[in-house]
Amino acid sequence: MNAINIAQLHLWVQDRDTVLEYSTHVEWRYAQKPDYSQIQEKLAQESTRNHLPNSLELLVQNLLQTFEIEANYKINPAQWLSVVPSQFRMSCNGGYRYTITDLINVGTYNLLIANTQHHKANNAEITTANNLLHTAFPDGLLWEVLEVYSQPPDIVLKWRHWGEFTGAYQDYAPTNKIIEVIGTSVLRVTDDFKIISLEHYYDHTQFWKQLTSGGKLLQTPQSEQQKRQKASVSIWQRLWGFISQLWRRKQHIPMTNI
């Protein structure tokens, strides 16, 4: 492959800040441009790789970061830059090949983590999965390219995905430890580095094993007592409301002559 000058290439292979800076008139999922400032700061602190400028590793990482922005936040497929919309497909561990529409409706996390006893991806919306993970990882989930093994158009890469599990996941207690997943992907691109297909391979059971290793959250006697108190107050509130309604009705009944 010829020498790369990333700065002279298309927007979708630039760094994430540049991509967002020039993303104008976009239909964003939450009606505003996403903010990656906290993620960028943590990446600078926790990444195990510092890819050389104009390296293929840096270009691939930039491209997949752009794809992540679009998959999670752009709701109009016509505004996606990183893929060939009519051809794009994404799969996990050789499974179903998802389209852009699938990603917009369901989200990358639902499609990647699949159905387990802990999460029903088929029944979850993108915001549901994202909210669960944001609660479990309030400081964010980070991602980096570790190695690139082959040249375009079929790029094979190894990646790392991690975050500190400090918030509860559903009814599972946080471990306050780093949860890490290592995987491999096959990225097929056009001559101008638009994604045609993306195949992920990793052991998603390890992710769930780490996410549930803290065990179920315990109900403390105090919290049970608080529940009983709330229930008791609720009953009296309903009873008092009923009595008040009867009293108001009595006050409005017209007096009759006997």
Backbone as CSV, one residue per row, in Angstrom:
resi,resn,N_x,N_y,N_z,CA_x,CA_y,CA_z,C_x,C_y,C_z
1,MET,0.851,-1.203,0.000,0.000,0.000,0.000,0.885,1.251,0.000
2,ASN,0.499,2.252,-0.780,1.246,3.496,-0.848,1.205,4.237,0.479
3,ALA,2.115,5.163,0.672,2.157,5.962,1.891,0.831,6.715,2.069
4,ILE,0.392,6.849,3.316,-0.892,7.484,3.622,-0.654,8.892,4.157
5,ASN,-1.454,9.833,3.690,-1.503,11.165,4.287,-2.960,11.393,4.678
6,ILE,-3.274,11.043,5.922,-4.669,11.042,6.373,-5.309,12.416,6.225
7,ALA,-4.558,13.467,6.478,-5.118,14.827,6.423,-5.644,15.182,5.041
8,GLN,-5.128,14.525,4.008,-5.558,14.818,2.640,-6.674,13.875,2.166
9,LEU,-7.087,12.968,3.035,-8.151,12.030,2.681,-9.510,12.566,3.121
10,HIS,-10.539,11.742,2.935,-11.918,12.161,3.186,-12.200,12.349,4.679
11,LEU,-13.300,13.061,4.956,-13.661,13.412,6.325,-13.821,12.189,7.213
12,TRP,-14.385,11.113,6.677,-14.712,9.951,7.523,-13.500,9.180,8.035
13,VAL,-12.297,9.506,7.596,-11.103,8.864,8.154,-10.270,9.851,8.968
14,GLN,-10.834,11.033,9.256,-10.161,11.989,10.123,-10.459,11.639,11.587
15,ASP,-9.810,12.337,12.499,-10.055,12.079,13.919,-11.473,12.497,14.288
16,ARG,-11.949,11.970,15.403,-13.348,12.142,15.784,-13.737,13.608,15.975
17,ASP,-12.870,14.396,16.571,-13.185,15.814,16.776,-13.397,16.540,15.448
18,THR,-12.565,16.216,14.464,-12.695,16.856,13.151,-13.992,16.427,12.473
19,VAL,-14.318,15.149,12.569,-15.566,14.642,11.978,-16.762,15.385,12.559
20,LEU,-16.794,15.547,13.883,-17.922,16.221,14.521,-17.942,17.708,14.192
21,GLU,-16.777,18.313,14.090,-16.708,19.741,13.775,-17.353,20.045,12.429
22,TYR,-17.150,19.164,11.462,-17.670,19.406,10.111,-18.992,18.676,9.830
23,SER,-19.574,18.101,10.862,-20.877,17.441,10.704,-21.970,18.459,10.967
24,THR,-22.448,19.095,9.914,-23.474,20.128,10.048,-24.781,19.657,9.402
25,HIS,-25.877,20.232,9.882,-27.216,19.928,9.353,-27.522,18.426,9.449
26,VAL,-27.077,17.809,10.518,-27.282,16.372,10.715,-28.517,16.137,11.579
27,GLU,-29.272,15.113,11.261,-30.402,14.697,12.091,-29.862,13.788,13.188
28,TRP,-29.581,14.378,14.355,-29.019,13.618,15.469,-30.117,12.924,16.266
29,ARG,-29.799,11.765,16.816,-30.785,10.968,17.561,-31.383,11.752,18.728
30,TYR,-30.571,12.463,19.456,-31.072,13.190,20.620,-31.134,14.694,20.356
31,ALA,-31.259,15.032,19.072,-31.448,16.421,18.634,-30.238,17.302,18.918
32,GLN,-29.102,16.698,19.215,-27.887,17.487,19.383,-26.663,16.618,19.113
33,LYS,-25.576,17.283,18.770,-24.330,16.593,18.461,-23.789,15.900,19.718
34,PRO,-23.335,14.654,19.608,-22.797,13.969,20.789,-21.506,14.610,21.284
35,ASP,-21.266,14.482,22.581,-20.078,15.060,23.206,-19.137,13.924,23.629
36,TYR,-17.972,13.866,23.005,-16.996,12.816,23.303,-15.803,13.341,24.108
37,SER,-15.910,14.513,24.676,-14.769,15.116,25.361,-14.272,14.250,26.517
38,GLN,-15.188,13.703,27.312,-14.795,12.852,28.435,-14.153,11.565,27.937
39,ILE,-14.735,10.979,26.882,-14.189,9.740,26.313,-12.787,9.988,25.761
40,GLN,-12.601,11.095,25.063,-11.295,11.403,24.485,-10.236,11.563,25.567
41,GLU,-10.620,12.176,26.664,-9.684,12.368,27.773,-9.270,11.034,28.385
42,LYS,-10.246,10.152,28.575,-9.934,8.844,29.156,-9.132,7.982,28.183
43,LEU,-9.428,8.090,26.892,-8.655,7.348,25.897,-7.183,7.738,25.949
44,ALA,-6.930,9.027,26.099,-5.553,9.499,26.166,-4.830,8.922,27.380
45,GLN,-5.588,8.660,28.438,-4.998,8.145,29.675,-4.865,6.620,29.675
46,GLU,-5.822,5.920,29.050,-5.915,4.481,29.244,-5.583,3.635,28.019
47,SER,-5.445,4.225,26.851,-5.126,3.446,25.658,-3.773,2.765,25.808
48,THR,-3.699,1.561,25.286,-2.428,0.820,25.322,-1.617,1.034,24.050
49,ARG,-2.198,1.726,23.077,-1.527,1.974,21.808,-1.459,3.467,21.519
50,ASN,-0.370,3.867,20.916,-0.221,5.236,20.435,0.205,5.138,18.972
51,HIS,-0.789,5.016,18.091,-0.503,4.743,16.683,0.222,5.903,16.026
52,LEU,1.137,5.562,15.163,1.928,6.569,14.469,1.051,7.393,13.527
53,PRO,1.371,8.677,13.358,0.622,9.490,12.386,0.701,8.858,10.992
54,ASN,-0.435,8.907,10.288,-0.527,8.393,8.912,-0.304,6.888,8.803
55,SER,-0.435,6.179,9.922,-0.358,4.720,9.877,-1.715,4.147,9.501
56,LEU,-1.719,2.924,8.970,-2.977,2.257,8.645,-3.786,2.013,9.905
57,GLU,-3.108,1.718,11.022,-3.798,1.494,12.293,-4.598,2.732,12.704
58,LEU,-4.002,3.906,12.572,-4.697,5.140,12.942,-5.855,5.411,11.993
59,LEU,-5.647,5.189,10.716,-6.721,5.402,9.735,-7.915,4.492,10.034
60,VAL,-7.644,3.213,10.307,-8.727,2.258,10.599,-9.442,2.643,11.884
61,GLN,-8.700,3.055,12.885,-9.327,3.468,14.147,-10.209,4.691,13.923
62,ASN,-9.723,5.670,13.167,-10.533,6.855,12.854,-11.815,6.468,12.118
63,LEU,-11.684,5.608,11.125,-12.833,5.194,10.326,-13.892,4.529,11.191
64,LEU,-13.471,3.622,12.066,-14.445,2.902,12.891,-15.010,3.787,14.002
65,GLN,-14.287,4.794,14.416,-14.852,5.761,15.356,-15.927,6.608,14.672
66,THR,-15.698,6.969,13.411,-16.730,7.679,12.649,-17.962,6.803,12.488
67,PHE,-17.736,5.533,12.168,-18.853,4.591,12.038,-19.631,4.497,13.345
68,GLU,-18.940,4.476,14.469,-19.616,4.386,15.775,-20.492,5.607,16.022
69,ILE,-19.981,6.791,15.653,-20.789,8.009,15.788,-22.073,7.880,14.974
70,GLU,-21.937,7.450,13.732,-23.089,7.391,12.833,-24.066,6.306,13.246
71,ALA,-23.553,5.150,13.666,-24.425,4.039,14.042,-25.243,4.354,15.285
72,ASN,-24.687,5.139,16.184,-25.383,5.425,17.438,-26.173,6.728,17.419
73,TYR,-25.794,7.670,16.547,-26.391,8.996,16.666,-27.032,9.556,15.402
74,LYS,-26.691,9.049,14.231,-27.299,9.577,13.010,-28.514,8.734,12.633
75,ILE,-29.676,9.357,12.582,-30.903,8.605,12.325,-31.332,8.647,10.866
76,ASN,-30.622,9.425,10.056,-30.909,9.485,8.625,-29.783,8.775,7.876
77,PRO,-30.038,7.580,7.311,-28.964,6.826,6.648,-28.334,7.560,5.479
78,ALA,-29.070,8.486,4.871,-28.528,9.253,3.751,-27.400,10.176,4.196
79,GLN,-27.297,10.431,5.500,-26.259,11.317,6.021,-25.035,10.572,6.541
80,TRP,-25.054,9.241,6.428,-23.883,8.470,6.854,-22.773,8.636,5.829
81,LEU,-21.548,8.861,6.298,-20.398,9.046,5.419,-19.499,7.815,5.355
82,SER,-19.494,7.018,6.397,-18.469,5.977,6.550,-18.785,4.681,5.815
83,VAL,-19.983,4.539,5.255,-20.390,3.269,4.641,-20.959,3.493,3.243
84,VAL,-21.072,2.400,2.505,-21.821,2.386,1.245,-23.225,1.901,1.620
85,PRO,-24.204,2.804,1.735,-25.512,2.443,2.312,-26.190,1.245,1.664
86,SER,-26.160,1.163,0.346,-26.890,0.087,-0.332,-26.231,-1.273,-0.171
87,GLN,-24.954,-1.294,0.158,-24.229,-2.548,0.260,-23.887,-2.950,1.690
88,PHE,-23.868,-1.989,2.584,-23.348,-2.242,3.924,-24.090,-3.358,4.658
89,ARG,-23.298,-4.225,5.298,-23.817,-5.262,6.185,-22.854,-5.424,7.356
90,MET,-23.414,-5.724,8.532,-22.596,-5.986,9.710,-23.056,-7.271,10.372
91,SER,-22.112,-8.096,10.797,-22.457,-9.362,11.449,-21.558,-9.588,12.651
92,CYS,-21.977,-10.520,13.492,-21.206,-10.873,14.678,-21.100,-12.385,14.769
93,ASN,-19.883,-12.890,14.823,-19.621,-14.324,14.949,-20.326,-15.152,13.875
94,GLY,-20.333,-14.615,12.663,-20.901,-15.342,11.538,-22.409,-15.384,11.504
95,GLY,-23.066,-14.531,12.295,-24.524,-14.537,12.363,-25.184,-13.683,11.300
96,TYR,-26.396,-13.248,11.608,-27.210,-12.475,10.670,-26.475,-11.217,10.227
97,ARG,-26.641,-10.855,8.954,-25.969,-9.681,8.392,-26.944,-8.490,8.422
98,TYR,-26.679,-7.558,9.304,-27.582,-6.445,9.560,-27.337,-5.274,8.608
99,THR,-28.396,-4.522,8.346,-28.345,-3.357,7.464,-28.228,-2.073,8.292
100,ILE,-28.101,-0.951,7.599,-28.096,0.343,8.281,-29.390,0.554,9.059
101,THR,-30.513,0.206,8.448,-31.809,0.374,9.108,-31.853,-0.403,10.416
102,ASP,-31.302,-1.609,10.415,-31.245,-2.410,11.645,-30.461,-1.678,12.732
103,LEU,-29.335,-1.119,12.349,-28.500,-0.417,13.329,-29.209,0.804,13.895
104,ILE,-29.883,1.553,13.025,-30.582,2.758,13.478,-31.708,2.401,14.439
105,ASN,-32.422,1.331,14.153,-33.579,0.958,14.973,-33.194,0.246,16.258
106,VAL,-32.190,-0.610,16.201,-31.875,-1.477,17.338,-30.578,-1.077,18.036
107,GLY,-29.619,-0.592,17.282,-28.360,-0.180,17.886,-27.275,-1.236,17.811
108,THR,-26.035,-0.788,17.799,-24.913,-1.712,17.663,-24.789,-2.645,18.855
109,TYR,-25.037,-2.144,20.073,-24.867,-2.999,21.247,-25.864,-4.145,21.259
110,ASN,-27.108,-3.862,20.930,-28.102,-4.934,20.883,-27.727,-6.007,19.865
111,LEU,-27.208,-5.580,18.717,-26.871,-6.533,17.667,-25.594,-7.307,17.991
112,LEU,-24.688,-6.696,18.716,-23.418,-7.349,19.023,-23.497,-8.272,20.235
113,ILE,-24.261,-7.897,21.257,-24.289,-8.718,22.456,-25.328,-9.817,22.380
114,ALA,-26.259,-9.702,21.438,-27.200,-10.792,21.139,-28.084,-11.128,22.335
115,ASN,-28.851,-12.233,22.199,-29.752,-12.666,23.257,-29.023,-13.533,24.271
116,THR,-29.175,-13.193,25.540,-28.636,-14.012,26.616,-29.678,-14.043,27.720
117,GLN,-29.385,-14.796,28.777,-30.313,-14.826,29.906,-30.358,-13.491,30.639
118,HIS,-29.350,-12.631,30.383,-29.273,-11.350,31.062,-29.806,-10.197,30.220
119,HIS,-29.970,-10.416,28.922,-30.394,-9.321,28.047,-31.093,-9.893,26.814
120,LYS,-32.281,-9.388,26.534,-33.046,-9.823,25.370,-32.919,-8.761,24.281
121,ALA,-31.916,-8.950,23.437,-31.620,-7.934,22.424,-32.761,-7.757,21.441
122,ASN,-33.458,-8.843,21.111,-34.529,-8.759,20.112,-35.672,-7.877,20.573
123,ASN,-35.843,-7.749,21.905,-36.967,-6.996,22.434,-36.565,-5.609,22.924
124,ALA,-35.289,-5.268,22.782,-34.791,-4.005,23.329,-34.629,-2.954,22.239
125,GLU,-34.891,-1.712,22.610,-34.649,-0.601,21.716,-33.235,-0.086,21.946
126,ILE,-32.750,0.711,21.005,-31.389,1.222,21.115,-31.203,2.028,22.399
127,THR,-32.184,2.861,22.754,-32.035,3.681,23.954,-32.029,2.827,25.215
128,THR,-32.758,1.708,25.204,-32.778,0.814,26.363,-31.399,0.233,26.617
129,ALA,-30.794,-0.334,25.586,-29.461,-0.921,25.730,-28.442,0.138,26.115
130,ASN,-28.488,1.292,25.463,-27.526,2.347,25.763,-27.659,2.849,27.195
131,ASN,-28.899,3.001,27.668,-29.107,3.479,29.034,-28.601,2.473,30.060
132,LEU,-28.820,1.181,29.795,-28.328,0.154,30.713,-26.813,0.190,30.816
133,LEU,-26.152,0.320,29.677,-24.694,0.329,29.674,-24.137,1.642,30.229
134,HIS,-24.821,2.750,29.980,-24.369,4.019,30.534,-24.495,4.023,32.058
135,THR,-25.508,3.334,32.573,-25.659,3.215,34.024,-24.549,2.357,34.608
136,ALA,-24.243,1.252,33.925,-23.199,0.344,34.410,-21.806,0.942,34.272
137,PHE,-21.609,1.732,33.210,-20.297,2.334,32.931,-20.456,3.854,32.830
138,PRO,-20.678,4.534,33.946,-20.949,5.981,33.896,-19.793,6.797,33.329
139,ASP,-18.576,6.266,33.379,-17.431,6.976,32.806,-17.181,6.602,31.354
140,GLY,-18.059,5.771,30.792,-17.977,5.445,29.380,-17.285,4.127,29.083
141,LEU,-17.570,3.609,27.891,-16.899,2.433,27.353,-15.933,2.898,26.275
142,LEU,-14.714,2.423,26.332,-13.665,2.861,25.421,-13.336,1.759,24.420
143,TRP,-12.787,2.177,23.280,-12.456,1.223,22.217,-11.206,1.693,21.491
144,GLU,-10.327,0.727,21.155,-9.129,1.068,20.408,-8.719,-0.088,19.496
145,VAL,-8.055,0.248,18.418,-7.435,-0.743,17.537,-6.112,-1.158,18.157
146,LEU,-5.908,-2.466,18.282,-4.643,-2.974,18.802,-3.645,-3.257,17.687
147,GLU,-4.096,-3.996,16.674,-3.217,-4.363,15.568,-4.017,-4.472,14.284
148,VAL,-3.365,-4.230,13.171,-3.942,-4.430,11.844,-3.072,-5.451,11.128
149,TYR,-3.722,-6.513,10.618,-2.974,-7.639,10.059,-2.919,-7.669,8.537
150,SER,-3.771,-6.901,7.874,-3.812,-6.976,6.406,-4.163,-5.624,5.809
151,GLN,-3.890,-5.485,4.532,-4.103,-4.240,3.805,-5.513,-4.203,3.197
152,PRO,-5.977,-3.005,2.817,-7.258,-2.909,2.088,-7.182,-3.701,0.788
153,PRO,-8.322,-4.172,0.297,-9.693,-3.824,0.718,-10.238,-4.676,1.867
154,ASP,-9.597,-5.792,2.204,-10.059,-6.638,3.313,-9.095,-6.483,4.483
155,ILE,-9.482,-5.666,5.423,-8.614,-5.331,6.543,-9.005,-6.184,7.751
156,VAL,-8.061,-6.951,8.258,-8.279,-7.743,9.464,-7.610,-7.022,10.626
157,LEU,-8.355,-6.808,11.687,-7.813,-6.048,12.812,-8.185,-6.683,14.147
158,LYS,-7.384,-6.394,15.128,-7.641,-6.813,16.505,-7.952,-5.565,17.321
159,TRP,-8.972,-5.648,18.197,-9.390,-4.476,18.953,-9.616,-4.801,20.426
160,ARG,-9.703,-3.744,21.194,-9.942,-3.844,22.650,-11.077,-2.896,23.018
161,HIS,-12.011,-3.401,23.833,-13.174,-2.637,24.283,-13.218,-2.767,25.799
162,TRP,-13.284,-1.638,26.532,-13.188,-1.745,27.987,-13.851,-0.566,28.685
163,GLY,-14.090,-0.756,29.981,-14.672,0.287,30.805,-14.681,-0.147,32.250
164,GLU,-14.806,0.824,33.158,-14.827,0.527,34.592,-16.268,0.331,35.044
165,PHE,-16.565,-0.840,35.578,-17.925,-1.241,35.971,-18.212,-0.705,37.374
166,THR,-18.675,0.541,37.444,-18.893,1.195,38.739,-20.359,1.439,39.062
167,GLY,-21.249,1.173,38.115,-22.673,1.351,38.358,-23.399,0.034,38.186
168,ALA,-24.545,-0.112,38.814,-25.282,-1.378,38.739,-25.752,-1.656,37.314
169,TYR,-25.727,-2.927,36.943,-26.325,-3.347,35.677,-27.586,-4.146,36.017
170,GLN,-28.755,-3.574,35.712,-30.032,-4.155,36.112,-29.977,-4.413,37.622
171,ASP,-30.065,-5.680,38.050,-30.001,-5.961,39.488,-28.688,-6.620,39.885
172,TYR,-27.642,-6.406,39.085,-26.321,-6.935,39.410,-25.430,-5.826,39.958
173,ALA,-24.701,-6.161,41.012,-23.862,-5.190,41.700,-22.600,-4.879,40.898
174,PRO,-22.147,-3.640,40.949,-20.885,-3.290,40.272,-19.696,-3.913,40.984
175,THR,-18.644,-4.184,40.229,-17.421,-4.749,40.810,-16.343,-3.690,40.991
176,ASN,-16.566,-2.496,40.394,-15.569,-1.419,40.419,-14.251,-1.858,39.792
177,LYS,-14.345,-2.803,38.860,-13.174,-3.290,38.138,-13.324,-2.993,36.641
178,ILE,-12.212,-3.071,35.939,-12.227,-2.887,34.496,-12.763,-4.149,33.829
179,ILE,-13.784,-3.988,33.006,-14.262,-5.086,32.163,-13.656,-4.884,30.783
180,GLU,-13.021,-5.927,30.282,-12.301,-5.819,29.015,-12.708,-6.939,28.075
181,VAL,-12.906,-6.588,26.811,-13.219,-7.559,25.765,-12.222,-7.364,24.631
182,ILE,-11.626,-8.460,24.165,-10.717,-8.434,23.026,-11.394,-9.160,21.871
183,GLY,-11.358,-8.564,20.690,-11.998,-9.192,19.543,-11.239,-8.931,18.252
184,THR,-11.732,-9.572,17.196,-11.164,-9.423,15.859,-12.280,-9.035,14.902
185,SER,-11.957,-8.193,13.924,-12.942,-7.802,12.919,-12.337,-7.876,11.528
186,VAL,-13.206,-8.126,10.554,-12.824,-8.087,9.145,-13.582,-6.934,8.515
187,LEU,-12.837,-5.979,8.007,-13.402,-4.742,7.488,-13.141,-4.675,5.984
188,ARG,-14.213,-4.725,5.196,-14.073,-4.611,3.739,-14.436,-3.200,3.331
189,VAL,-13.524,-2.542,2.591,-13.721,-1.137,2.249,-13.540,-0.905,0.753
190,THR,-14.042,0.243,0.301,-13.844,0.684,-1.077,-12.476,1.351,-1.199
191,ASP,-12.159,1.812,-2.398,-10.880,2.488,-2.614,-10.758,3.776,-1.805
192,ASP,-11.904,4.410,-1.523,-11.859,5.639,-0.727,-12.237,5.387,0.737
193,PHE,-12.121,4.128,1.164,-12.279,3.722,2.564,-13.703,3.874,3.107
194,LYS,-14.691,3.665,2.274,-16.058,3.519,2.774,-16.294,2.048,3.090
195,ILE,-17.017,1.793,4.166,-17.205,0.418,4.622,-18.296,-0.279,3.807
196,ILE,-17.947,-1.453,3.280,-18.919,-2.294,2.583,-19.474,-3.335,3.545
197,SER,-18.609,-3.933,4.336,-19.067,-4.912,5.324,-18.138,-4.912,6.531
198,LEU,-18.715,-5.324,7.656,-17.973,-5.334,8.916,-18.364,-6.599,9.673
199,GLU,-17.395,-7.491,9.875,-17.634,-8.758,10.571,-16.851,-8.761,11.885
200,HIS,-17.576,-8.929,12.984,-16.942,-8.957,14.304,-16.885,-10.391,14.817
201,TYR,-15.784,-10.717,15.494,-15.637,-12.041,16.106,-15.063,-11.863,17.518
202,TYR,-15.847,-12.301,18.505,-15.375,-12.245,19.889,-16.274,-13.108,20.759
203,ASP,-15.830,-13.400,21.964,-16.581,-14.250,22.892,-17.447,-13.347,23.763
204,HIS,-18.715,-13.160,23.373,-19.567,-12.246,24.141,-19.958,-12.816,25.500
205,THR,-19.794,-14.133,25.692,-20.123,-14.718,26.994,-19.167,-14.208,28.073
206,GLN,-17.931,-13.871,27.680,-16.969,-13.348,28.653,-17.409,-11.975,29.156
207,PHE,-18.030,-11.202,28.268,-18.533,-9.894,28.671,-19.600,-10.051,29.751
208,TRP,-20.554,-10.951,29.524,-21.627,-11.149,30.495,-21.123,-11.785,31.781
209,LYS,-20.132,-12.640,31.659,-19.555,-13.267,32.847,-18.959,-12.215,33.769
210,GLN,-18.256,-11.246,33.181,-17.668,-10.167,33.968,-18.744,-9.219,34.502
211,LEU,-19.773,-8.984,33.700,-20.808,-8.024,34.073,-21.698,-8.538,35.201
212,THR,-21.774,-9.835,35.376,-22.625,-10.421,36.427,-21.809,-11.029,37.560
213,SER,-20.483,-10.850,37.533,-19.624,-11.502,38.527,-19.787,-10.921,39.928
214,GLY,-20.343,-9.712,40.039,-20.550,-9.106,41.349,-21.735,-9.668,42.099
215,GLY,-22.539,-10.501,41.436,-23.716,-11.080,42.071,-24.882,-10.112,42.128
216,LYS,-26.016,-10.630,42.556,-27.228,-9.822,42.630,-27.126,-8.803,43.768
217,LEU,-27.722,-7.645,43.540,-27.794,-6.632,44.584,-28.658,-7.148,45.727
218,LEU,-28.215,-6.912,46.970,-28.950,-7.390,48.141,-29.946,-6.339,48.607
219,GLN,-31.105,-6.823,49.029,-32.095,-5.937,49.634,-31.775,-5.808,51.113
220,THR,-31.456,-4.604,51.571,-31.132,-4.405,52.973,-32.413,-4.278,53.793
221,PRO,-32.355,-4.624,55.114,-33.543,-4.463,55.968,-34.083,-3.043,55.927
222,GLN,-33.174,-2.056,55.836,-33.610,-0.663,55.799,-34.423,-0.371,54.551
223,SER,-33.969,-0.898,53.397,-34.700,-0.631,52.166,-36.051,-1.322,52.172
224,GLU,-36.136,-2.508,52.795,-37.423,-3.196,52.902,-38.363,-2.410,53.800
225,GLN,-37.809,-1.856,54.896,-38.630,-1.058,55.800,-39.135,0.194,55.090
226,GLN,-38.270,0.802,54.292,-38.685,1.987,53.544,-39.804,1.662,52.573
227,LYS,-39.725,0.483,51.935,-40.783,0.071,51.024,-42.115,-0.068,51.757
228,ARG,-42.068,-0.682,52.965,-43.312,-0.861,53.734,-43.883,0.489,54.156
229,GLN,-42.972,1.403,54.533,-43.433,2.728,54.936,-44.095,3.455,53.771
230,LYS,-43.460,3.357,52.589,-44.034,3.992,51.410,-45.389,3.394,51.061
231,ALA,-45.496,2.068,51.181,-46.765,1.402,50.883,-47.842,1.853,51.848
232,SER,-47.472,1.973,53.159,-48.434,2.405,54.174,-48.898,3.831,53.902
233,VAL,-47.957,4.704,53.586,-48.310,6.095,53.278,-49.215,6.164,52.064
234,SER,-48.929,5.338,51.069,-49.730,5.338,49.854,-51.167,4.922,50.150
235,ILE,-51.341,3.914,51.004,-52.694,3.455,51.356,-53.471,4.579,52.050
236,TRP,-52.837,5.246,53.033,-53.512,6.329,53.741,-53.803,7.505,52.822
237,GLN,-52.895,7.758,51.880,-53.146,8.840,50.928,-54.378,8.554,50.085
238,ARG,-54.483,7.293,49.626,-55.661,6.931,48.823,-56.936,7.001,49.648
239,LEU,-56.861,6.546,50.930,-58.042,6.574,51.790,-58.475,8.008,52.079
240,TRP,-57.493,8.863,52.378,-57.813,10.259,52.663,-58.384,10.949,51.419
241,GLY,-57.845,10.598,50.235,-58.377,11.156,49.003,-59.833,10.766,48.791
242,PHE,-60.173,9.502,49.126,-61.552,9.014,48.979,-62.482,9.757,49.930
243,ILE,-62.028,9.918,51.204,-62.854,10.616,52.193,-63.069,12.072,51.779
244,SER,-61.990,12.698,51.257,-62.095,14.102,50.835,-63.088,14.268,49.700
245,GLN,-63.074,13.295,48.760,-64.021,13.367,47.648,-65.453,13.265,48.158
246,LEU,-65.696,12.337,49.115,-67.046,12.194,49.680,-67.476,13.476,50.378
247,TRP,-66.555,14.093,51.115,-66.894,15.325,51.842,-67.239,16.456,50.881
248,ARG,-66.424,16.551,49.765,-66.723,17.615,48.800,-68.070,17.393,48.142
249,ARG,-68.396,16.140,47.864,-69.698,15.849,47.266,-70.827,16.227,48.217
250,LYS,-70.649,15.904,49.532,-71.674,16.220,50.528,-71.897,17.721,50.612
251,GLN,-70.788,18.472,50.522,-70.888,19.916,50.615,-71.660,20.518,49.440
252,HIS,-71.669,19.812,48.301,-72.316,20.358,47.113,-73.724,19.807,46.884
253,ILE,-74.203,18.892,47.785,-75.580,18.380,47.637,-76.563,19.467,48.062
254,PRO,-77.513,19.879,47.216,-78.470,20.942,47.588,-79.417,20.480,48.682
255,MET,-79.723,21.396,49.670,-80.632,21.073,50.749,-82.090,21.053,50.216
256,THR,-82.894,20.105,50.698,-84.297,20.007,50.278,-85.236,20.200,51.467
257,ASN,-86.441,20.748,51.223,-87.424,20.917,52.284,-88.117,19.610,52.548
258,ILE,-88.301,19.296,53.831,-88.995,18.066,54.207,-90.363,18.439,54.753
